[in-house]
Tab-separated table of C-alpha atoms in Angstrom:
chain	number	residue	atom	x	y	z
A	1	GLU	CA	0.037	0.028	0.018
A	2	ASP	CA	1.285	3.562	-0.873
A	3	GLN	CA	2.639	5.385	2.056
A	4	VAL	CA	3.617	8.966	2.681
A	5	THR	CA	5.486	10.224	5.904
A	6	GLN	CA	6.203	13.914	6.444
A	7	SER	CA	8.809	15.191	8.841
A	8	PRO	CA	9.004	17.273	11.052
A	9	GLU	CA	5.611	17.440	12.149
A	10	ALA	CA	6.037	21.031	13.122
A	11	LEU	CA	8.860	23.654	12.446
A	12	ARG	CA	9.330	27.027	13.977
A	13	LEU	CA	11.534	29.288	12.108
A	14	GLN	CA	12.678	32.958	12.658
A	15	GLU	CA	12.249	35.100	9.685
A	16	GLY	CA	15.040	34.605	7.247
A	17	GLU	CA	16.027	31.368	8.742
A	18	SER	CA	16.074	28.711	5.900
A	19	SER	CA	15.079	25.099	6.470
A	20	SER	CA	13.800	21.800	4.572
A	21	LEU	CA	10.899	19.699	4.843
A	22	ASN	CA	11.152	15.967	4.210
A	23	CYS	CA	8.496	13.671	2.436
A	24	SER	CA	9.381	9.931	2.340
A	25	TYR	CA	7.052	7.839	0.305
A	26	THR	CA	6.614	4.210	-0.715
A	27	VAL	CA	4.622	3.636	-3.959
A	28	SER	CA	4.419	0.717	-6.450
A	29	GLY	CA	4.898	3.091	-9.349
A	30	LEU	CA	5.260	6.776	-9.208
A	31	ARG	CA	3.117	8.882	-11.545
A	32	GLY	CA	3.651	12.226	-9.586
A	33	LEU	CA	4.578	13.751	-6.388
A	34	PHE	CA	2.628	16.884	-5.444
A	35	TRP	CA	3.283	19.663	-2.852
A	36	TYR	CA	0.457	21.818	-1.426
A	37	ARG	CA	0.264	24.692	1.048
A	38	GLN	CA	-2.808	24.706	3.350
A	39	ASP	CA	-3.862	27.595	5.547
A	40	PRO	CA	-6.226	26.843	8.467
A	41	GLY	CA	-9.835	26.009	7.522
A	42	LYS	CA	-9.032	26.301	3.914
A	43	GLY	CA	-8.396	24.007	0.971
A	44	PRO	CA	-4.877	22.912	-0.040
A	45	GLU	CA	-3.243	25.168	-2.614
A	46	PHE	CA	-1.407	23.620	-5.423
A	47	LEU	CA	2.501	24.311	-5.373
A	48	PHE	CA	4.533	21.812	-7.307
A	49	THR	CA	4.307	18.584	-9.154
A	50	LEU	CA	7.523	16.396	-9.626
A	51	TYR	CA	7.619	13.381	-11.975
A	52	SER	CA	11.053	11.838	-12.048
A	53	ALA	CA	13.935	11.609	-9.808
A	54	GLY	CA	16.349	14.528	-10.076
A	55	GLU	CA	13.620	16.861	-11.088
A	56	GLU	CA	13.624	20.379	-9.218
A	57	LYS	CA	10.876	23.135	-9.206
A	58	GLU	CA	11.006	26.701	-7.781
A	59	LYS	CA	8.487	29.386	-6.829
A	60	GLU	CA	9.694	32.401	-5.002
A	61	ARG	CA	11.036	31.310	-1.802
A	62	LEU	CA	10.301	27.466	-2.125
A	63	LYS	CA	12.230	24.880	-4.064
A	64	ALA	CA	11.098	21.223	-4.427
A	65	THR	CA	13.354	18.262	-5.267
A	66	LEU	CA	12.741	14.603	-5.911
A	67	THR	CA	14.691	11.458	-5.327
A	68	LYS	CA	13.617	7.771	-5.700
A	69	LYS	CA	12.395	7.624	-2.161
A	70	GLU	CA	11.795	11.090	-0.899
A	71	SER	CA	11.055	14.760	-1.720
A	72	PHE	CA	12.311	17.884	-0.048
A	73	LEU	CA	10.818	21.361	0.197
A	74	HIS	CA	13.424	23.959	0.778
A	75	ILE	CA	12.153	27.211	2.304
A	76	THR	CA	14.784	29.987	1.650
A	77	ALA	CA	14.786	33.094	3.681
A	78	PRO	CA	11.146	32.521	4.895
A	79	LYS	CA	8.595	35.347	5.687
A	80	PRO	CA	5.762	35.284	8.096
A	81	GLU	CA	3.403	34.859	5.177
A	82	ASP	CA	5.109	31.557	4.465
A	83	SER	CA	3.423	30.362	7.711
A	84	ALA	CA	1.009	27.307	6.725
A	85	THR	CA	0.961	23.587	6.672
A	86	TYR	CA	2.768	21.971	3.850
A	87	LEU	CA	1.286	18.861	2.485
A	88	CYS	CA	2.956	16.099	0.198
A	89	ALA	CA	1.024	13.608	-1.780
A	90	VAL	CA	1.684	10.845	-4.249
A	91	LEU	CA	-0.163	9.697	-7.295
A	92	SER	CA	0.588	6.077	-8.151
A	93	THR	CA	0.644	4.487	-11.590
A	94	ASP	CA	-2.442	2.322	-10.516
A	95	SER	CA	-4.621	5.491	-10.321
A	96	TRP	CA	-5.682	8.560	-12.211
A	97	GLY	CA	-6.829	10.660	-9.152
A	98	LYS	CA	-6.332	8.993	-5.934
A	99	LEU	CA	-3.791	11.258	-4.172
A	100	GLN	CA	-2.020	9.643	-0.979
A	101	PHE	CA	-1.293	12.369	1.463
A	102	GLY	CA	1.153	12.656	4.348
A	103	ALA	CA	0.104	14.311	7.584
A	104	GLY	CA	1.748	17.474	6.735
A	105	THR	CA	4.342	19.706	8.335
A	106	GLN	CA	3.038	22.880	10.089
A	107	VAL	CA	5.482	25.741	9.686
A	108	VAL	CA	5.378	28.940	11.709
A	109	VAL	CA	7.733	31.896	10.717
A	110	THR	CA	8.066	34.575	13.325
A	111	PRO	CA	9.294	38.069	12.599
B	1	ASP	CA	-11.124	32.145	-14.359
B	2	ALA	CA	-13.016	30.708	-11.402
B	3	GLY	CA	-11.538	28.057	-9.348
B	4	VAL	CA	-13.338	25.007	-7.718
B	5	THR	CA	-16.360	25.945	-5.855
B	6	GLN	CA	-18.101	24.047	-3.180
B	7	SER	CA	-21.502	24.483	-1.293
B	8	PRO	CA	-22.358	24.879	1.388
B	9	THR	CA	-19.322	26.326	3.405
B	10	HIS	CA	-20.430	25.020	6.735
B	11	LEU	CA	-23.210	22.628	7.842
B	12	ILE	CA	-24.329	21.237	11.027
B	13	LYS	CA	-26.232	17.929	11.068
B	14	THR	CA	-27.450	15.536	13.785
B	15	ARG	CA	-26.543	11.934	13.928
B	16	GLY	CA	-28.507	9.464	11.618
B	17	GLN	CA	-29.354	12.414	9.058
B	18	HIS	CA	-28.056	12.606	5.541
B	19	VAL	CA	-25.989	15.228	3.891
B	20	THR	CA	-25.360	16.303	0.259
B	21	LEU	CA	-22.468	18.281	-0.691
B	22	ARG	CA	-21.927	20.052	-3.979
B	23	CYS	CA	-18.702	20.715	-6.198
B	24	SER	CA	-18.349	22.670	-9.389
B	25	PRO	CA	-14.793	22.109	-11.183
B	26	ILE	CA	-12.759	24.473	-12.818
B	27	SER	CA	-14.028	25.255	-16.383
B	28	GLY	CA	-12.805	22.445	-18.706
B	29	HIS	CA	-11.791	20.073	-16.168
B	30	LYS	CA	-13.617	16.795	-16.332
B	31	SER	CA	-12.416	14.836	-13.289
B	32	VAL	CA	-13.496	15.500	-9.919
B	33	SER	CA	-12.185	13.794	-6.683
B	34	TRP	CA	-13.502	14.028	-3.164
B	35	TYR	CA	-11.589	14.054	0.031
B	36	GLN	CA	-12.236	14.001	3.709
B	37	GLN	CA	-9.866	15.791	6.068
B	38	VAL	CA	-10.113	15.526	9.802
B	39	LEU	CA	-8.164	17.951	12.115
B	40	GLY	CA	-4.493	17.431	12.113
B	41	GLN	CA	-4.429	14.977	9.220
B	42	GLY	CA	-3.829	15.010	5.466
B	43	PRO	CA	-6.902	14.503	3.280
B	44	GLN	CA	-8.096	11.043	2.655
B	45	PHE	CA	-9.497	9.949	-0.751
B	46	ILE	CA	-13.250	8.959	-1.084
B	47	PHE	CA	-14.035	9.003	-4.672
B	48	GLN	CA	-12.892	9.975	-8.216
B	49	TYR	CA	-15.257	10.582	-11.039
B	50	TYR	CA	-14.242	11.121	-14.677
B	51	GLU	CA	-16.583	11.652	-17.553
B	52	LYS	CA	-19.566	10.816	-15.213
B	53	GLU	CA	-18.178	7.406	-14.201
B	54	GLU	CA	-16.650	6.527	-10.952
B	55	ARG	CA	-12.960	5.702	-11.472
B	56	GLY	CA	-11.693	5.311	-7.920
B	57	ARG	CA	-13.052	4.608	-4.552
B	58	GLY	CA	-11.224	4.914	-1.212
B	59	ASN	CA	-11.722	2.893	1.979
B	60	PHE	CA	-15.076	4.445	3.183
B	61	PRO	CA	-18.376	2.603	3.880
B	62	ASP	CA	-21.332	2.326	1.624
B	63	ARG	CA	-22.909	5.287	3.427
B	64	PHE	CA	-20.787	7.435	1.156
B	65	SER	CA	-21.936	7.691	-2.461
B	66	ALA	CA	-21.306	10.427	-4.932
B	67	ARG	CA	-22.299	11.275	-8.622
B	68	GLN	CA	-21.102	13.508	-11.558
B	69	PHE	CA	-23.448	15.352	-13.861
B	70	PRO	CA	-23.246	16.138	-17.620
B	71	ASN	CA	-21.811	19.570	-16.647
B	72	TYR	CA	-19.049	17.680	-14.650
B	73	SER	CA	-20.303	19.105	-11.332
B	74	SER	CA	-20.624	16.600	-8.630
B	75	GLU	CA	-22.479	15.710	-5.416
B	76	LEU	CA	-21.159	13.740	-2.243
B	77	ASN	CA	-24.035	12.037	-0.235
B	78	VAL	CA	-23.357	10.689	3.150
B	79	ASN	CA	-26.257	8.746	4.790
B	80	ALA	CA	-26.828	7.799	8.470
B	81	LEU	CA	-24.360	10.352	9.664
B	82	LEU	CA	-21.912	9.359	12.641
B	83	LEU	CA	-20.268	11.798	14.970
B	84	GLY	CA	-16.812	10.527	13.306
B	85	ASP	CA	-18.000	12.085	9.939
B	86	SER	CA	-17.414	15.517	11.245
B	87	ALA	CA	-14.664	16.727	8.923
B	88	LEU	CA	-13.597	19.132	6.158
B	89	TYR	CA	-14.891	17.679	2.951
B	90	LEU	CA	-12.782	18.749	-0.059
B	91	CYS	CA	-13.435	18.568	-3.822
B	92	ALA	CA	-10.584	18.588	-6.302
B	93	SER	CA	-10.689	19.037	-10.096
B	94	SER	CA	-8.102	17.989	-12.754
B	95	HIS	CA	-7.985	17.936	-16.490
B	96	LEU	CA	-6.662	14.453	-17.037
B	97	VAL	CA	-5.805	14.836	-20.661
B	98	SER	CA	-2.015	14.540	-20.457
B	99	GLN	CA	0.804	13.921	-17.805
B	100	ALA	CA	0.884	17.554	-16.970
B	101	SER	CA	-2.724	17.483	-16.231
B	102	TYR	CA	-2.823	15.029	-13.337
B	103	GLU	CA	-2.466	18.069	-10.988
B	104	GLN	CA	-5.575	18.440	-8.581
B	105	TYR	CA	-6.827	21.985	-7.674
B	106	PHE	CA	-8.939	22.019	-4.452
B	107	GLY	CA	-11.909	24.033	-3.355
B	108	PRO	CA	-12.447	25.726	-0.153
B	109	GLY	CA	-14.015	22.854	1.371
B	110	THR	CA	-17.355	22.156	3.229
B	111	ARG	CA	-17.067	22.044	7.093
B	112	LEU	CA	-19.364	19.332	8.327
B	113	THR	CA	-20.130	19.213	12.005
B	114	VAL	CA	-22.284	16.202	13.273
B	115	THR	CA	-23.753	16.588	16.772
């Protein structure tokens, strides 16, 4: 069965203090790995899709990378507005639409 | 362009009642997926519909059902509500035409509280 584990569960950063979030996954065949940002009480907001090992995507202060067993979301010089829960999900080649999510990493950035 | 819309925003129901949640996908998207998210956890997959046919079902009891209409909007129905059904119900749409279109875009969710 597909599994996604995110670490750490929570992360508290000072503004400007860069860090990385980890997403480890087990899947029979990877169709894609997805990163989302979720604010409290709202739906997840799409950030990135990664399809193959070695791939990297960037958006503002965020950079996502992918290996055969894990993905990292790097936050460079974060600002308070980057505070959110970051969710990782995998889509197996057995499915067209069943995203398997991790529990998320709650990030708090203080001024 | 309008994103995924869901209605209602909030709902309070009593145990044993049934509920219908509605979702309109992004214009041009033909696939709709439903997820349940309880506090502190990631979303759990319930159903996927594509071109009005069920294409995937998660580990949820038969009390949960869904359908997709010719305009690609969708309804999620839950019968005989239990306290444990209290959660944020999320709808996501995707294009599903090519590899680049497996991305799912989520709506704001419906917060269901069962008392």
